[in-house]
Amino acid sequence: MPRLKIDSTKRRNSELALLALALLLVLAYSATVEATMLDTITPDFWVPTAALAGVFLALHVVIRFLAPFADPAIIPAAALLNGLGVGFLRRLDLDDVSGVAEAADRGAFAGGGGRQLAWTLISVIMAAALLVLIRDHRNVSRYSYTLGLGAIILIMIPAVLPAQYSEVNGAKLWIRFGSFAIQPGEFGKLALVVFFAFYLVRKREVLSLASKRFLGIDFPRGRDLGPVLVVWMMSLLLLVFVKDLGTALLYFGMFVVTLYVATERSSWLIIGLLLFFGGVFLAYYLGELVGGPFANFYDRATIWLDPFSDIDGDGYQLVQALFAFGTGGLFGAGPGGGSPGIIPEVQNDFIFAGMGEEIGLFGLVALLMLYLIIVERGLRAALDVRDSFGKLVAGGLAFTLGLQVFVIIGGITGLIPLTGQTTPFLSSGGSSLMANWMLVAMLLRISDAARRPLASGGGLATAPGGKPAPQQLHGAPTEVIRP
């Protein structure tokens, strides 16, 4: 047991050191922004970073006691992204400041940066609460059907509400009442991952059966295509009624990849891609010929195909983002040295473009590497955990984060049509931040179970009655999901 304690302590000490490095980088970014924009550094420039340090160190203490074997790289990577997001939003606040005196009068917690600090505090508290409440990730499977139903309700509420209460920039993703706004689909995606994992653990043997072999690939039986077709139809309905390609792609891709992980059949990926692209082309041509509910997607696809054809109208936002990337070049104009305020909604969907103008291609690649670290560590937890349900949940959550980053960055770089998704940890707002910190907390819980040695009781499958279930040979996962 002492050796296990030393091993967990080393991991947490590594996490603490990486967290300190992340906070130093955030502090340096904040100082550079003020030096560039105000020609000096205000006396309280360090206050937002100190507030972030208090929040993240509190979470570190919770992890040290409740998930001591969890991966030490996940929290520092997420904290650095979150801290840079707060710093950039504060940088946008300084656009309206005429001098040092006005910046000092405004205070460190005012404006968009101050609101994002408050959302960070709430989000980290929710992540800590999840670690406290969920001591074993396998217990979540008991509520899979409830979570699945809740996810559908959360996703569909904005679609059925009148546009004045749910629509922003053409996409119906929000619930808005006065100054209050929330994006329920951000929480729905987490619940869907749990439901998909539970369902596929129970049905994977049937879905793994092959019918025909074509070009060296085993394809499933026709009668087993039902689940994929159902999710495909739901994705098309989302594309029509929610009016957002990114949301439809996120949910459908999440299911298909989880299905692939469960069955190890690459044919499911091929079928999924064919169905999705077929549905997208169908929606595009229906938007051109019929209009109606397909018109919004057709308009976005048209802007994507040639944004410069309407540079002063619908294509203005995307064109300005592309100009920002071009202006930034390899090294950028420096923190505080660009003009991100020109880009509409730069604090939300287009924050990556605004940051790209100032930190350049090299800086953006560094941000992408931070996302890659979280995704890779999540996939590592999926490989190492000993139960099938945990494997699918961790793999699904990691892929969901990676796909969301691809969807939003693909949209603002012109790779795919624009979407209504937010950039995880960076964009302004509370819904996305809370959901992504809860995603991180679940990855930490599964990572802790995966890395916890068997001698300490971690990762053991339990049979009814709470007794340890017999482990299979060679570390094969023992089924822990019960009807």
Coordinates of C-alpha atoms in Angstrom, one line a residue:
M1 CA 0.0 0.0 0.0
P2 CA 2.8 2.6 0.7
R3 CA 4.0 2.0 -2.9
L4 CA 0.5 2.8 -4.2
K5 CA 0.4 6.0 -2.2
I6 CA 3.8 7.1 -3.6
D7 CA 2.6 6.4 -7.1
S8 CA -0.6 8.4 -6.7
T9 CA 1.3 11.2 -5.0
K10 CA 3.8 11.4 -7.9
R11 CA 0.9 11.8 -10.4
R12 CA -0.7 14.6 -8.3
N13 CA 2.6 16.4 -7.9
S14 CA 3.2 16.2 -11.6
E15 CA -0.3 17.7 -12.1
L16 CA 0.4 20.5 -9.7
A17 CA 3.7 21.4 -11.5
L18 CA 1.9 21.4 -14.9
L19 CA -0.9 23.5 -13.4
A20 CA 1.6 26.0 -12.1
L21 CA 3.2 26.2 -15.5
A22 CA -0.2 26.7 -17.2
L23 CA -1.1 29.6 -14.8
L24 CA 2.3 31.3 -15.4
L25 CA 1.6 31.2 -19.1
V26 CA -1.9 32.8 -18.5
L27 CA -0.3 35.4 -16.3
A28 CA 2.3 36.2 -19.0
Y29 CA -0.4 36.5 -21.6
S30 CA -2.4 38.9 -19.5
A31 CA 0.7 41.1 -18.8
T32 CA 1.6 41.1 -22.5
V33 CA -2.0 42.1 -23.5
E34 CA -2.0 45.1 -21.2
A35 CA 1.6 46.2 -22.1
T36 CA 0.6 46.1 -25.8
M37 CA -2.8 47.8 -25.5
L38 CA -2.2 50.3 -22.6
D39 CA 1.6 50.8 -23.0
T40 CA 1.9 49.8 -19.3
I41 CA 0.8 47.0 -16.9
T42 CA -1.9 47.9 -14.4
P43 CA -1.3 47.0 -10.7
D44 CA -4.1 44.5 -10.6
F45 CA -3.3 42.6 -13.9
W46 CA -2.6 39.5 -11.8
V47 CA -5.9 39.4 -10.1
P48 CA -7.9 37.3 -12.7
T49 CA -5.0 34.8 -12.9
A50 CA -4.9 34.6 -9.1
A51 CA -8.7 33.9 -9.1
L52 CA -8.2 31.2 -11.6
A53 CA -5.3 29.7 -9.6
G54 CA -7.6 29.5 -6.5
V55 CA -10.3 27.7 -8.5
F56 CA -8.0 25.2 -10.2
L57 CA -5.9 24.5 -7.1
A58 CA -9.1 23.7 -5.2
L59 CA -10.1 21.2 -7.9
H60 CA -6.6 19.8 -7.7
V61 CA -7.1 19.1 -4.0
V62 CA -10.4 17.4 -4.7
I63 CA -8.7 15.2 -7.3
R64 CA -5.8 14.4 -4.9
F65 CA -8.3 12.9 -2.5
L66 CA -11.1 11.5 -4.7
A67 CA -9.2 10.5 -7.9
P68 CA -5.6 10.1 -6.9
F69 CA -4.6 7.9 -9.8
A70 CA -6.2 10.0 -12.5
D71 CA -4.2 11.2 -15.5
P72 CA -2.1 14.3 -14.4
A73 CA -2.1 16.0 -17.8
I74 CA -5.9 16.5 -18.4
I75 CA -6.5 19.3 -15.8
P76 CA -3.5 21.4 -16.7
A77 CA -4.4 21.3 -20.4
A78 CA -8.0 22.3 -19.8
A79 CA -7.0 24.9 -17.3
L80 CA -4.6 26.6 -19.8
L81 CA -7.3 26.7 -22.5
N82 CA -9.8 28.1 -20.0
G83 CA -7.3 30.7 -18.7
L84 CA -6.4 31.9 -22.1
G85 CA -10.1 32.1 -23.0
V86 CA -10.6 34.4 -20.0
G87 CA -7.5 36.4 -20.9
F88 CA -8.7 36.9 -24.4
L89 CA -12.2 38.0 -23.3
R90 CA -10.6 40.5 -21.0
R91 CA -8.5 41.7 -23.9
L92 CA -11.7 42.3 -25.9
D93 CA -13.0 44.4 -22.9
L94 CA -9.9 46.6 -23.1
D95 CA -10.9 47.6 -26.7
D96 CA -13.4 50.0 -25.1
V97 CA -10.9 51.4 -22.6
S98 CA -9.2 54.7 -23.5
G99 CA -6.4 54.7 -20.9
V100 CA -4.9 53.2 -17.8
A101 CA -7.1 55.1 -15.4
E102 CA -10.3 53.8 -17.1
A103 CA -8.9 50.3 -17.1
A104 CA -8.2 50.6 -13.3
D105 CA -11.6 52.0 -12.6
R106 CA -13.3 49.2 -14.5
G107 CA -11.7 46.5 -12.3
A108 CA -10.4 43.0 -13.0
F109 CA -13.8 41.3 -12.7
A110 CA -15.9 43.6 -15.1
G111 CA -17.0 42.9 -18.6
G112 CA -16.9 39.6 -20.5
G113 CA -13.7 38.5 -18.8
G114 CA -15.3 38.9 -15.4
R115 CA -18.4 36.9 -16.4
Q116 CA -16.3 34.1 -17.8
L117 CA -14.4 34.0 -14.5
A118 CA -17.7 33.5 -12.7
W119 CA -18.7 30.8 -15.1
T120 CA -15.3 29.1 -14.6
L121 CA -15.9 29.0 -10.9
I122 CA -19.4 27.5 -11.4
S123 CA -18.1 25.0 -13.9
V124 CA -15.2 23.8 -11.7
I125 CA -17.6 23.4 -8.8
M126 CA -19.8 21.2 -10.9
A127 CA -16.8 19.1 -12.0
A128 CA -15.8 18.7 -8.4
A129 CA -19.4 17.8 -7.4
L130 CA -19.5 15.1 -10.2
L131 CA -16.3 13.6 -8.7
V132 CA -17.9 13.6 -5.3
L133 CA -21.2 12.1 -6.4
I134 CA -19.8 9.5 -8.9
R135 CA -17.2 7.4 -7.1
D136 CA -17.6 4.6 -9.6
H137 CA -18.4 5.4 -13.3
R138 CA -20.2 2.1 -13.7
N139 CA -23.0 3.3 -11.4
V140 CA -24.0 5.8 -14.1
S141 CA -25.2 2.9 -16.3
R142 CA -28.2 2.4 -13.9
Y143 CA -29.6 5.7 -15.2
S144 CA -28.8 5.2 -18.9
Y145 CA -32.4 5.2 -20.2
T146 CA -33.3 8.2 -18.0
L147 CA -30.3 10.0 -19.3
G148 CA -31.1 9.1 -22.9
L149 CA -34.7 10.4 -22.6
G150 CA -33.4 13.5 -20.8
A151 CA -30.9 14.1 -23.6
I152 CA -33.6 13.9 -26.3
I153 CA -35.7 16.4 -24.4
L154 CA -32.8 18.8 -23.9
I155 CA -31.9 18.7 -27.5
M156 CA -35.5 19.1 -28.8
I157 CA -36.7 21.9 -26.5
P158 CA -35.0 24.7 -28.6
A159 CA -36.3 23.1 -31.8
V160 CA -40.0 23.4 -30.7
L161 CA -39.7 26.8 -29.0
P162 CA -40.6 29.9 -31.0
A163 CA -37.6 31.5 -32.8
Q164 CA -37.6 34.5 -30.5
Y165 CA -36.8 32.2 -27.5
S166 CA -34.4 29.8 -29.2
E167 CA -32.8 31.1 -32.4
V168 CA -29.4 32.9 -32.6
N169 CA -27.8 33.5 -36.0
G170 CA -30.2 31.2 -37.7
A171 CA -29.6 28.1 -35.4
K172 CA -32.2 27.0 -32.8
L173 CA -29.8 25.9 -30.1
W174 CA -30.7 28.1 -27.2
I175 CA -33.4 28.7 -24.5
R176 CA -33.6 32.5 -24.0
F177 CA -35.7 34.5 -21.6
G178 CA -34.6 38.1 -21.2
S179 CA -30.9 38.2 -20.3
F180 CA -30.8 34.5 -19.4
A181 CA -29.7 32.1 -22.0
I182 CA -28.6 28.4 -21.9
Q183 CA -27.7 25.9 -24.6
P184 CA -29.2 22.6 -23.3
G185 CA -27.7 20.5 -26.1
E186 CA -24.3 20.9 -24.5
F187 CA -25.5 18.8 -21.5
G188 CA -27.6 16.5 -23.8
K189 CA -24.4 15.3 -25.6
L190 CA -22.9 14.0 -22.3
A191 CA -26.1 12.1 -21.5
L192 CA -26.3 10.7 -25.0
V193 CA -22.7 9.3 -24.7
V194 CA -23.7 7.4 -21.6
F195 CA -26.9 6.0 -23.2
F196 CA -25.1 5.0 -26.4
A197 CA -22.4 3.2 -24.3
F198 CA -25.0 1.3 -22.3
Y199 CA -27.0 0.3 -25.4
L200 CA -23.9 -0.8 -27.4
V201 CA -22.5 -2.8 -24.6
R202 CA -25.7 -4.9 -24.5
K203 CA -26.1 -5.1 -28.3
R204 CA -22.5 -5.3 -29.5
E205 CA -22.5 -9.0 -30.2
V206 CA -25.5 -8.7 -32.5
L207 CA -24.1 -5.6 -34.2
S208 CA -20.7 -7.4 -34.7
L209 CA -22.2 -10.1 -36.9
A210 CA -21.2 -9.9 -40.5
S211 CA -23.4 -10.7 -43.5
K212 CA -21.2 -10.1 -46.6
R213 CA -17.6 -9.3 -47.3
F214 CA -16.8 -6.6 -49.9
L215 CA -13.4 -5.3 -50.7
G216 CA -12.0 -7.1 -47.7
I217 CA -14.5 -5.4 -45.3
D218 CA -17.2 -7.3 -43.4
F219 CA -20.5 -5.5 -43.6
P220 CA -23.3 -6.0 -41.1
R221 CA -26.6 -7.8 -41.8
G222 CA -29.4 -5.6 -43.2
R223 CA -31.7 -6.1 -40.2
D224 CA -28.9 -4.8 -37.9
L225 CA -28.9 -1.4 -39.6
G226 CA -31.9 -0.3 -37.6
P227 CA -30.1 1.6 -34.8
V228 CA -27.9 3.5 -37.3
L229 CA -30.8 4.4 -39.5
V230 CA -32.8 5.7 -36.4
V231 CA -29.9 7.9 -35.3
W232 CA -29.4 9.1 -38.9
M233 CA -33.0 10.1 -39.2
M234 CA -32.8 12.0 -35.9
S235 CA -29.7 13.8 -37.2
L236 CA -31.5 14.9 -40.3
L237 CA -34.4 16.1 -38.2
L238 CA -31.9 18.1 -36.2
L239 CA -30.5 19.5 -39.4
V240 CA -34.0 20.6 -40.4
F241 CA -35.5 21.8 -37.2
V242 CA -32.4 22.9 -35.2
K243 CA -30.9 24.3 -38.4
D244 CA -27.3 23.5 -37.6
L245 CA -25.0 21.1 -39.4
G246 CA -22.5 20.9 -36.5
T247 CA -25.1 19.6 -34.1
A248 CA -26.3 16.9 -36.5
L249 CA -22.7 15.9 -37.3
L250 CA -21.8 15.8 -33.6
Y251 CA -24.6 13.5 -32.5
F252 CA -24.4 11.2 -35.5
G253 CA -20.6 11.0 -35.4
M254 CA -20.7 10.3 -31.7
F255 CA -23.0 7.3 -32.2
V256 CA -21.1 5.9 -35.2
V257 CA -17.7 6.1 -33.6
T258 CA -19.0 4.6 -30.3
L259 CA -20.5 1.8 -32.4
Y260 CA -17.2 1.3 -34.2
V261 CA -15.3 1.1 -30.8
A262 CA -17.9 -1.4 -29.5
T263 CA -17.9 -3.7 -32.5
E264 CA -14.4 -3.1 -34.1
R265 CA -16.1 -3.2 -37.5
S266 CA -14.8 -0.5 -39.8
S267 CA -17.8 -1.1 -42.1
W268 CA -19.9 0.9 -39.6
L269 CA -17.7 4.0 -40.2
I270 CA -18.2 3.6 -44.0
I271 CA -21.9 3.2 -43.6
G272 CA -22.1 6.2 -41.3
L273 CA -20.1 8.4 -43.6
L274 CA -22.2 7.4 -46.6
L275 CA -25.5 8.0 -44.7
F276 CA -24.4 11.4 -43.4
F277 CA -23.0 12.8 -46.6
G278 CA -26.0 11.5 -48.5
G279 CA -28.3 13.2 -46.0
V280 CA -26.3 16.5 -46.3
F281 CA -26.5 16.5 -50.1
L282 CA -30.3 15.7 -49.9
A283 CA -30.8 18.6 -47.5
Y284 CA -28.8 21.0 -49.7
Y285 CA -30.8 20.2 -52.8
L286 CA -34.1 20.3 -51.0
G287 CA -33.1 23.7 -49.7
E288 CA -32.4 24.9 -53.2
L289 CA -35.6 23.4 -54.7
V290 CA -38.1 23.6 -51.9
G291 CA -36.7 25.9 -49.3
G292 CA -38.8 26.0 -46.1
P293 CA -37.0 24.2 -43.2
F294 CA -34.0 23.4 -45.5
A295 CA -33.4 27.0 -46.5
N296 CA -31.1 27.9 -43.6
F297 CA -28.7 25.0 -44.3
Y298 CA -28.8 25.9 -48.0
D299 CA -27.9 29.5 -47.3
R300 CA -25.0 28.4 -45.0
A301 CA -23.7 26.0 -47.6
T302 CA -23.9 28.7 -50.3
I303 CA -21.8 31.1 -48.1
W304 CA -19.3 28.3 -47.4
L305 CA -18.9 27.6 -51.2
D306 CA -18.1 31.2 -52.0
P307 CA -18.0 33.6 -49.0
F308 CA -16.5 36.4 -51.1
S309 CA -19.6 36.6 -53.4
D310 CA -21.4 38.5 -50.6
I311 CA -18.5 40.0 -48.7
D312 CA -20.6 42.9 -47.3
G313 CA -23.5 40.7 -46.4
D314 CA -23.9 37.1 -45.3
G315 CA -20.3 36.3 -46.1
Y316 CA -18.8 39.2 -44.0
Q317 CA -18.2 37.2 -40.8
L318 CA -16.4 34.3 -42.5
V319 CA -14.4 36.6 -44.8
Q320 CA -13.2 38.6 -41.8
A321 CA -12.2 35.4 -40.0
L322 CA -10.1 34.3 -43.0
F323 CA -8.5 37.8 -43.2
A324 CA -7.6 37.5 -39.5
F325 CA -5.9 34.2 -40.1
G326 CA -4.0 35.7 -43.0
T327 CA -3.0 38.8 -41.1
G328 CA -1.7 36.7 -38.2
G329 CA 0.6 34.7 -40.4
L330 CA 3.0 32.4 -38.7
F331 CA 3.8 34.3 -35.5
G332 CA 0.8 36.7 -35.2
A333 CA 0.6 40.4 -34.2
G334 CA 1.2 39.6 -30.6
P335 CA -1.3 39.4 -27.7
G336 CA -3.3 42.7 -27.8
G337 CA -1.8 43.7 -31.2
G338 CA -4.6 42.7 -33.5
S339 CA -8.1 43.9 -34.3
P340 CA -10.4 41.0 -33.4
G341 CA -13.3 43.3 -32.7
I342 CA -13.9 43.6 -36.4
I343 CA -15.1 39.9 -36.5
P344 CA -18.8 39.6 -35.5
E345 CA -19.3 37.2 -32.6
V346 CA -15.6 36.9 -32.0
Q347 CA -16.2 36.2 -28.3
N348 CA -18.3 33.1 -29.2
D349 CA -18.1 31.1 -32.4
F350 CA -15.1 33.0 -33.9
I351 CA -12.8 33.3 -30.9
F352 CA -10.3 31.0 -32.6
A353 CA -10.0 33.4 -35.5
G354 CA -9.6 36.4 -33.2
M355 CA -6.8 34.7 -31.3
G356 CA -5.2 33.5 -34.5
E357 CA -4.6 37.0 -35.6
E358 CA -2.6 37.7 -32.5
I359 CA -0.8 34.4 -31.8
G360 CA -0.4 33.3 -35.4
L361 CA -0.3 29.8 -36.8
F362 CA 2.3 28.5 -34.3
G363 CA 0.1 29.7 -31.4
L364 CA -3.0 28.1 -32.9
V365 CA -1.2 24.8 -33.4
A366 CA -0.2 25.0 -29.7
L367 CA -3.9 25.4 -28.7
L368 CA -4.8 22.4 -30.9
M369 CA -2.1 20.4 -29.2
L370 CA -3.8 21.1 -25.9
Y371 CA -7.0 19.7 -27.2
L372 CA -5.2 16.8 -28.6
I373 CA -3.7 16.1 -25.2
I374 CA -7.1 15.9 -23.6
V375 CA -8.5 13.7 -26.4
E376 CA -5.4 11.4 -26.4
R377 CA -5.5 11.0 -22.6
G378 CA -9.2 10.2 -22.8
L379 CA -8.6 7.6 -25.4
R380 CA -5.8 6.2 -23.2
A381 CA -8.2 5.9 -20.3
A382 CA -10.6 4.1 -22.6
L383 CA -7.9 1.6 -23.6
D384 CA -6.8 1.0 -20.0
V385 CA -10.1 0.8 -18.1
R386 CA -11.2 -2.8 -17.4
D387 CA -14.9 -2.7 -18.1
S388 CA -16.7 -2.3 -21.4
F389 CA -19.0 0.4 -20.3
G390 CA -16.1 2.6 -19.2
K391 CA -14.3 2.0 -22.4
L392 CA -17.2 3.2 -24.5
V393 CA -18.0 6.2 -22.3
A394 CA -14.3 7.4 -22.2
G395 CA -13.9 6.8 -25.9
G396 CA -17.2 8.5 -26.7
L397 CA -16.4 11.6 -24.5
A398 CA -12.9 12.0 -25.9
F399 CA -14.1 11.7 -29.5
T400 CA -17.0 14.1 -28.8
L401 CA -14.6 16.8 -27.6
G402 CA -12.3 16.3 -30.6
L403 CA -15.2 16.3 -33.1
Q404 CA -16.6 19.5 -31.6
V405 CA -13.2 21.2 -32.0
F406 CA -13.1 20.0 -35.6
V407 CA -16.6 21.2 -36.4
I408 CA -16.1 24.7 -35.1
I409 CA -12.6 25.2 -36.4
G410 CA -13.6 23.6 -39.7
G411 CA -16.4 26.1 -40.0
I412 CA -14.3 29.3 -39.3
T413 CA -11.5 28.2 -41.6
G414 CA -13.9 27.4 -44.5
L415 CA -13.3 23.6 -44.4
I416 CA -17.0 22.9 -43.7
P417 CA -20.1 25.1 -43.6
L418 CA -20.4 27.3 -40.5
T419 CA -22.0 25.8 -37.4
G420 CA -23.4 27.1 -34.2
Q421 CA -21.0 25.1 -31.9
T422 CA -18.7 26.9 -29.4
T423 CA -15.0 26.4 -29.0
P424 CA -14.5 24.2 -25.9
F425 CA -13.1 26.1 -22.9
L426 CA -12.3 29.3 -24.9
S427 CA -15.7 30.7 -26.0
S428 CA -17.7 33.1 -23.9
G429 CA -20.7 31.6 -22.1
G430 CA -21.6 29.2 -19.4
S431 CA -23.3 26.2 -21.0
S432 CA -20.4 25.0 -23.0
L433 CA -17.9 25.6 -20.2
M434 CA -20.0 23.7 -17.6
A435 CA -20.6 20.8 -19.9
N436 CA -16.9 20.5 -20.9
W437 CA -15.7 20.6 -17.4
M438 CA -18.2 17.9 -16.5
L439 CA -16.8 15.9 -19.5
V440 CA -13.3 16.4 -18.0
A441 CA -14.5 15.2 -14.6
M442 CA -15.9 12.0 -16.1
L443 CA -12.7 11.4 -18.0
L444 CA -10.8 11.8 -14.7
R445 CA -13.1 9.4 -12.9
I446 CA -12.6 6.7 -15.6
S447 CA -8.8 7.4 -15.8
D448 CA -8.6 6.9 -12.0
A449 CA -10.3 3.6 -12.3
A450 CA -8.1 2.6 -15.3
R451 CA -4.8 3.5 -13.5
R452 CA -5.7 2.3 -10.0
P453 CA -3.9 -0.9 -9.3
L454 CA -6.0 -4.0 -8.8
A455 CA -4.4 -4.4 -5.3
S456 CA -6.2 -1.3 -4.2
G457 CA -9.6 -2.4 -5.4
G458 CA -9.7 -0.2 -8.4
G459 CA -11.2 -1.3 -11.7
L460 CA -12.7 -4.5 -10.3
A461 CA -16.0 -5.4 -11.8
T462 CA -18.6 -6.1 -9.2
A463 CA -21.3 -8.7 -9.3
P464 CA -24.8 -8.3 -7.8
G465 CA -24.5 -7.9 -4.1
G466 CA -21.4 -5.8 -4.2
K467 CA -18.9 -8.8 -4.3
P468 CA -16.0 -8.7 -6.7
A469 CA -16.8 -10.5 -10.0
P470 CA -14.2 -12.9 -11.4
Q471 CA -11.7 -11.3 -13.8
Q472 CA -11.1 -12.8 -17.2
L473 CA -7.7 -13.8 -18.3
H474 CA -5.2 -11.4 -20.0
G475 CA -7.1 -8.4 -18.7
A476 CA -10.1 -8.9 -20.9
P477 CA -13.0 -6.7 -19.7
T478 CA -15.6 -8.3 -17.5
E479 CA -19.2 -7.4 -18.3
V480 CA -20.5 -5.1 -15.6
I481 CA -23.7 -3.8 -17.3
R482 CA -26.8 -5.5 -16.1
P483 CA -30.3 -5.1 -17.5

